[in-house]
Coordinates of C-alpha atoms in Angstrom, one line a residue:
M1 CA 0.0 0.0 0.0
N2 CA 1.4 3.5 -0.9
C3 CA 1.7 6.4 1.5
A4 CA -1.6 8.0 0.4
G5 CA -3.5 4.7 0.9
K6 CA -2.1 4.3 4.4
L7 CA -3.1 7.9 5.3
L8 CA -6.6 7.3 4.0
K9 CA -6.9 4.0 5.9
G10 CA -5.7 5.8 9.1
F11 CA -8.1 8.7 8.6
L12 CA -11.1 6.4 8.2
A13 CA -10.1 4.4 11.3
I14 CA -9.9 7.6 13.3
N15 CA -13.2 8.8 12.1
L16 CA -14.9 5.5 12.8
T17 CA -13.5 5.5 16.3
V18 CA -14.7 9.0 16.9
L19 CA -18.2 8.2 15.6
F20 CA -18.4 5.0 17.8
C21 CA -17.3 6.9 20.9
T22 CA -19.7 9.7 20.2
A23 CA -22.6 7.3 19.7
F24 CA -21.7 5.3 22.7
S25 CA -21.3 8.4 24.9
G26 CA -24.6 9.7 23.5
C27 CA -26.4 6.4 24.4
K28 CA -24.9 6.4 27.8
A29 CA -25.9 10.0 28.4
D30 CA -29.5 9.3 27.2
E31 CA -29.6 6.3 29.6
E32 CA -28.6 8.6 32.5
I33 CA -31.3 11.1 31.5
T34 CA -34.1 8.5 31.4
Q35 CA -33.0 7.2 34.8
T36 CA -33.1 10.7 36.3
P37 CA -36.3 11.0 38.4
V38 CA -39.2 13.1 36.9
A39 CA -39.9 16.4 38.6
D40 CA -42.2 16.0 41.5
E41 CA -44.7 18.5 40.1
S42 CA -45.0 16.6 36.8
L43 CA -45.6 13.3 38.7
R44 CA -48.2 15.0 40.9
I45 CA -50.1 16.2 37.9
A46 CA -49.8 12.7 36.3
R47 CA -51.3 11.2 39.5
E48 CA -54.1 13.6 39.5
S49 CA -54.8 13.2 35.7
L50 CA -54.4 9.4 35.2
K51 CA -57.1 8.1 37.5
D52 CA -60.1 5.8 37.4
S53 CA -61.5 5.3 33.9
I54 CA -60.6 7.4 30.9
V55 CA -61.8 6.9 27.3
F56 CA -59.4 7.4 24.4
N57 CA -59.8 6.8 20.7
A58 CA -57.5 4.0 19.7
R59 CA -56.7 2.2 16.5
A60 CA -56.6 -1.5 16.9
M61 CA -53.7 -2.7 14.8
M62 CA -52.7 -6.1 13.5
G63 CA -49.2 -5.6 12.3
T64 CA -49.5 -2.4 10.1
V65 CA -53.3 -3.0 9.3
N66 CA -55.8 -0.8 11.1
K67 CA -58.5 -3.3 12.1
T68 CA -60.8 -0.5 13.3
L69 CA -60.7 0.7 9.7
L70 CA -61.7 4.3 10.5
E71 CA -58.8 6.7 10.8
R72 CA -60.1 8.0 14.1
G73 CA -60.2 4.5 15.5
C74 CA -62.8 3.6 18.1
P75 CA -63.4 4.6 21.8
V76 CA -61.6 2.4 24.3
K77 CA -61.9 2.4 28.1
Y78 CA -58.6 2.5 30.0
Y79 CA -58.4 2.0 33.7
F80 CA -55.8 3.5 36.0
K81 CA -54.8 2.7 39.6
W82 CA -51.7 4.0 41.3
K83 CA -49.6 1.4 43.1
T84 CA -46.9 3.7 44.4
D85 CA -46.2 7.5 43.9
E86 CA -44.3 6.7 40.8
T87 CA -46.0 3.6 39.3
V88 CA -49.5 3.3 37.9
N89 CA -51.3 0.2 36.8
M90 CA -53.2 0.5 33.5
Q91 CA -55.8 -1.9 32.3
I92 CA -58.0 -2.6 29.3
I93 CA -60.9 -4.8 30.3
H94 CA -62.8 -6.9 27.6
F95 CA -61.7 -5.0 24.6
T96 CA -63.2 -6.1 21.3
V97 CA -64.2 -4.3 18.1
G98 CA -66.1 -5.1 15.0
K99 CA -65.9 -8.8 14.3
M100 CA -62.8 -9.5 16.2
P101 CA -62.8 -13.2 17.1
V102 CA -61.4 -12.6 20.6
T103 CA -61.9 -10.3 23.6
I104 CA -58.7 -8.9 25.0
S105 CA -58.0 -7.8 28.6
F106 CA -54.6 -6.3 29.5
S107 CA -52.8 -5.2 32.6
I108 CA -49.4 -3.5 32.9
N109 CA -47.5 -1.3 35.4
L110 CA -46.1 2.0 34.0
K111 CA -43.1 4.0 35.2
F112 CA -42.4 7.6 34.4
M113 CA -39.1 9.0 33.2
Q114 CA -37.5 12.0 31.4
L115 CA -37.4 12.2 27.6
N116 CA -34.1 11.3 26.0
T117 CA -32.2 13.6 23.6
W118 CA -34.0 12.4 20.4
E119 CA -37.5 12.5 22.0
K120 CA -37.0 16.1 23.1
Q121 CA -36.6 17.0 19.4
E122 CA -40.1 15.5 18.6
Y123 CA -41.9 16.4 21.8
T124 CA -41.1 20.1 22.0
G125 CA -42.4 22.5 24.6
A126 CA -42.7 22.2 28.3
G127 CA -44.4 19.6 30.3
W128 CA -43.5 16.4 28.4
I129 CA -42.6 13.2 30.3
K130 CA -42.3 9.6 29.1
F131 CA -43.9 6.4 30.5
Q132 CA -43.0 2.8 29.8
G133 CA -44.1 -0.6 30.9
A134 CA -43.0 -4.2 30.3
N135 CA -44.1 -7.7 31.3
G136 CA -47.8 -6.8 30.7
I137 CA -50.4 -9.6 31.0
T138 CA -52.6 -10.2 28.0
I139 CA -55.7 -12.4 28.5
M140 CA -57.7 -13.7 25.6
N141 CA -61.5 -14.2 26.0
A142 CA -61.1 -13.1 29.7
N143 CA -64.1 -13.0 32.0
T144 CA -62.3 -11.3 34.9
D145 CA -63.3 -7.8 36.1
G146 CA -61.4 -5.5 38.3
Y147 CA -57.7 -4.7 38.6
E148 CA -54.9 -7.2 38.3
D149 CA -51.2 -7.0 39.0
G150 CA -49.2 -6.1 35.9
T151 CA -46.6 -8.8 36.3
G152 CA -45.6 -11.6 34.0
G153 CA -46.4 -11.8 30.3
A154 CA -44.6 -9.9 27.6
G155 CA -46.9 -7.0 26.6
T156 CA -45.4 -3.5 26.5
V157 CA -46.4 0.2 26.5
T158 CA -44.5 3.3 25.5
G159 CA -46.1 6.7 25.7
Y160 CA -45.8 10.4 26.4
F161 CA -47.8 12.7 28.8
N162 CA -47.8 16.5 28.9
A163 CA -48.3 17.7 32.5
E164 CA -49.2 21.2 31.2
T165 CA -51.7 20.4 28.5
K166 CA -53.0 17.0 29.8
E167 CA -52.3 15.5 26.4
M168 CA -51.0 12.1 25.9
E169 CA -50.3 9.4 23.3
F170 CA -49.1 5.8 23.7
V171 CA -48.8 2.4 21.9
T172 CA -49.8 -0.8 23.6
S173 CA -48.3 -4.0 22.2
F174 CA -50.2 -7.1 23.4
N175 CA -47.5 -9.6 22.1
V176 CA -50.4 -11.7 20.8
M177 CA -51.1 -12.2 17.1
N178 CA -49.0 -9.1 16.4
M179 CA -51.8 -7.0 17.9
S180 CA -51.5 -3.5 19.4
T181 CA -53.5 -0.4 20.0
D182 CA -52.4 3.1 19.0
V183 CA -53.7 6.0 21.0
Y184 CA -52.7 9.0 19.0
L185 CA -52.3 12.4 20.6
Q186 CA -55.4 13.4 22.6
K187 CA -56.4 15.5 25.6
I188 CA -57.8 13.7 28.6
D189 CA -61.6 14.2 28.7
Y190 CA -63.3 12.6 31.7
S191 CA -66.8 13.4 30.3
R192 CA -66.3 10.7 27.6
M193 CA -67.1 8.0 30.2
A194 CA -70.7 9.3 30.3
T195 CA -71.0 9.1 26.5
Y196 CA -69.0 6.0 25.9
E197 CA -72.0 3.7 25.0
Q198 CA -73.4 6.3 22.6
D199 CA -69.9 7.0 21.1
F200 CA -69.3 3.3 20.6
R201 CA -72.7 2.8 18.8
Q202 CA -71.8 5.7 16.6
Y203 CA -68.5 4.1 15.8
E204 CA -70.2 0.8 14.8
E205 CA -72.7 2.6 12.6
D206 CA -69.8 4.5 10.9
L207 CA -67.9 1.3 10.6
A208 CA -70.8 -0.5 8.9
R209 CA -71.2 2.5 6.5
Y210 CA -67.5 2.4 5.7
K211 CA -67.6 -1.3 4.9
E212 CA -70.7 -0.9 2.7
E213 CA -69.1 2.0 0.8
H214 CA -65.9 0.0 0.3
G215 CA -67.6 -3.3 -0.7
M216 CA -66.4 -5.1 2.5
N217 CA -69.8 -6.5 3.7

């Protein structure tokens, strides 16, 4: 190898080393950020906001296919119960939509953390915190009501909550039949519990109309 080739090889090696070290240090820094406790005020607002039963519109996904068909998804009840000052249990009880062959119940414990460097670029503005859960239980055709411990299983949740605007979005992976629910960015509205039955009937009417218009009946 001539002198120019050796210099080029050395230059590339140095750059690769710098890039690796930068990426590694960035990942390490992000890990330290997410492990830093969330501000007490943000957690207090989360505890006050995520309570009892809340209705969100969610898209039921099987892989990349929206099984709710409608872009807005369908109304789904989510149940919240705080286990500690920093951990909340979230459940879905007897979820089914359209002609789904199964009914799904789900339980998971969620912990709160700060956003990492990349997430701060997407969730701009004040008030944003992140929540995650693992080892969620998924029960098919369940007939059990009430809260259950979110231990065991392999379901996951990743989401974001804004302590100032009370907006949130999250994705729940059931780890069953590649199914998940996608709650896109919405503001918490407790009044939707009172209109849930009516809203769900409206969804089913709109779903039937959509299928008819698209030759899916």
